[in-house]
Amino acid sequence: MGKVLMKGNEVIAEAAVHAGCKYYFGYPITPQSELVAYMAKRLPEVGGLFLQAESEVAAINMVYGAASAGVRVMTSSSSPGVSLKQEGISYLVGAELPAVIINVMRGGPGLGSIQPSQSDYFQATKGGGHGDYQIPVFAPATLQEIVDLMQDAFDIADRYRTPVYILGDGMLGQMMEPVEFTERKAAELPPKDWATTGTRGDGGPKITNSLRLDPDDLEKHNNHLQEKYSKIKENEVRFENYLTEDADYIVVAYGTVSRIAKNAIKKAREKGIKVGMIRPISLWPFPEKPFYETRENVKAYLTVEMSAGQMVEDVRLAVNGYKPVHFYGRTGGMVPSQEDILAEIIKMAGGDQ
Amino acid sequence: MMELVFERTNGLTEKPTHYCPGCTHGIIHRLVGEVLEEMDIIEDTVGVASVGCSVLAYDYFNCDMTQAAHGRAPAVATGIKRVLPKDRIVFTYQGDGDLASIGMAEIVHAAARGENITVIFVNNAIYGMTGGQMAPTSLVGQKTATSPFGRDIALQGSPIRVSELLATLDGASYIERVSTHDVASIIKAKKAIRKAFETQKNGLGFSMVEVLSTCPTNWGIDPKESLDWVKEKMIPEYPLGVYKDVKGGK
Ligand SMILES: Cc1ncc(C[n+]2csc(CCOP(=O)(O)OP(=O)(O)O)c2C)c(N)n1
Ligand code: SF4
Ligand SMILES: [Mg+2]
């Protein structure tokens, strides 16, 4: 199959179908409604099911039911809807059920705006719902990267029995780019012998459950989750280094913002500023290694986000006081421009270039 | 040789339940277990436990079980039913706080979609598990931890009659309200539960049995008085009977 020109939201949907997802439960919200509409048409073609739920609360619980029955399942929404899903996500974690959750982020808080934003970073990477947990979070920057990460997301969900987030923003959802749906060999995954599908032909009754009334029992379970998170940290960190080898300064950005930052970096290089970029692709687990490797040699970091400063906290933890970490952010659906970022780079570099 | 006159149904596990003395949750479990066994569907069934005193139902039913968040059992059941092969049976077991308060949206929409699931709805007019707070089904004048002066219509509104409400939806195929206050009503309750599961088995859509049940612990009366309270106070407010039977022309 060659390249096709598609809209981001549709790419998310088609990539999920290519990853073997046949079941979708969701509720409409801008700016990801094309995704819902695409699934409604597409899933019946592959013998799957699209169901519009009465709310995001219901949708995530339908996902919980479908996941407990052992199928690949996903839901998608945008910020206000993802807030409503938090209860169900916490239950998915507790019951160790795999699912993929898409958040095409928009400006907040409250009803906010329908313009692009990255203001749900904390919600996605620091728990979000109640309880002590983490969820793998992936942030593609291009439509082609969505295709590649989606397969990973479903595989990781199944391998570790965990929900997985794909975090995009309104820009990614709305942009059009050529993409290629490459066929990948299916990953080797453990059998879903825990699924509650009826006992006929597979032995005694099974239970999917997040309740553990005995504190000793719950602590053991939580320790087990933490061990799982250690494995995910070992195996699933993803990032891109761009022109970091000789860099005096490093910009840190993820998702669509990283594309704008890249252009600003090119311009800064033309002006003789040796600047590069670390682009986290997995937001949790956060890529610490590229910071450990650069923090001795660079002079400063600049984190650029469409938020009031969220990922910058993880950058500061990774830099651990070795070097200054600056921040530039826009909120409410405002997108940082190439010129803005360039100005910030120049400021960081002493302002005299 | 001794004659065996009473046996555990294979629809239930051997785990002793944690229910209070005189609580009819246990009887309702038994009726569901017997129906699963008699219809020979234990192995085809996935049950969904809700949040309430029956949260541990996943330990008591001898079939695959899932535990759902408070009120969300009909959505979880929808997810299960929609992705499994058609011959699988899915039921929820929910209290009145779970189903008629926090989970009202989920139950109404499951019924409206005609989800081919069976709902066992245990109405004891109170929040049992959390210590006896007012439920949407608590009676006018009923004293609870959160209606200490008795439920007052001006302050707390009127009880919700769920069976009547859901029966107005085209997607609902079989809805009956039964009770557990005496032997005759228990026998009727079992027939209704069987009919509900048969409705699902025949692919006819949403079925629900509302079972009036006791909570001596939080009603603050003894088990015998509780049975009388169901008969004398609850049934006039929640009349028993079939509210929807699409196959039977109702
Ligand atoms: C989101 C959420 N809110 C509140 C609770 C606390 N809670 C547990 S059970 C319950 C009420 C259950 O009452 P009911 O459904 O009538 O069941 P019963 O115990 O009477 O059988 C409540 C409010 C909870 N577990 N989750
Ligand atoms: S508190 Fe009430 S509903 Fe709960 S087990 Fe005891 S009697 Fe039954
Ligand atoms: Mg109750």
mmCIF file of C-alpha atoms and ligand atoms in Angstrom, chain B residues 19-20 23 25 53 124 128-129 214-218, ligand 2:
data_model
loop_
_atom_site.group_PDB
_atom_site.id
_atom_site.type_symbol
_atom_site.label_atom_id
_atom_site.label_comp_id
_atom_site.label_asym_id
_atom_site.label_seq_id
_atom_site.Cartn_x
_atom_site.Cartn_y
_atom_site.Cartn_z
ATOM 1 C CA TYR B 19 -24.831 -10.724 54.228
ATOM 2 C CA CYS B 20 -26.462 -9.754 57.542
ATOM 3 C CA CYS B 23 -31.006 -9.871 54.527
ATOM 4 C CA HIS B 25 -29.714 -10.462 49.095
ATOM 5 C CA CYS B 53 -23.582 -4.720 49.689
ATOM 6 C CA ASN B 124 -34.161 -2.224 49.526
ATOM 7 C CA GLY B 128 -27.049 -0.663 52.723
ATOM 8 C CA MET B 129 -23.315 -0.817 52.298
ATOM 9 C CA THR B 214 -34.846 -6.236 53.100
ATOM 10 C CA CYS B 215 -32.141 -4.410 55.015
ATOM 11 C CA PRO B 216 -32.880 -5.151 58.681
ATOM 12 C CA THR B 217 -29.512 -3.729 59.712
ATOM 13 C CA ASN B 218 -30.089 -0.258 58.345
HETATM 14 S S1 SF4 C 2 -26.488 -3.850 55.335
HETATM 15 FE FE1 SF4 C 2 -28.559 -4.309 54.661
HETATM 16 S S2 SF4 C 2 -28.412 -4.824 52.486
HETATM 17 FE FE2 SF4 C 2 -26.358 -4.913 53.365
HETATM 18 S S3 SF4 C 2 -26.073 -7.063 53.915
HETATM 19 FE FE3 SF4 C 2 -26.800 -6.010 55.734
HETATM 20 S S4 SF4 C 2 -29.001 -6.226 55.653
HETATM 21 FE FE4 SF4 C 2 -28.249 -6.721 53.619
#
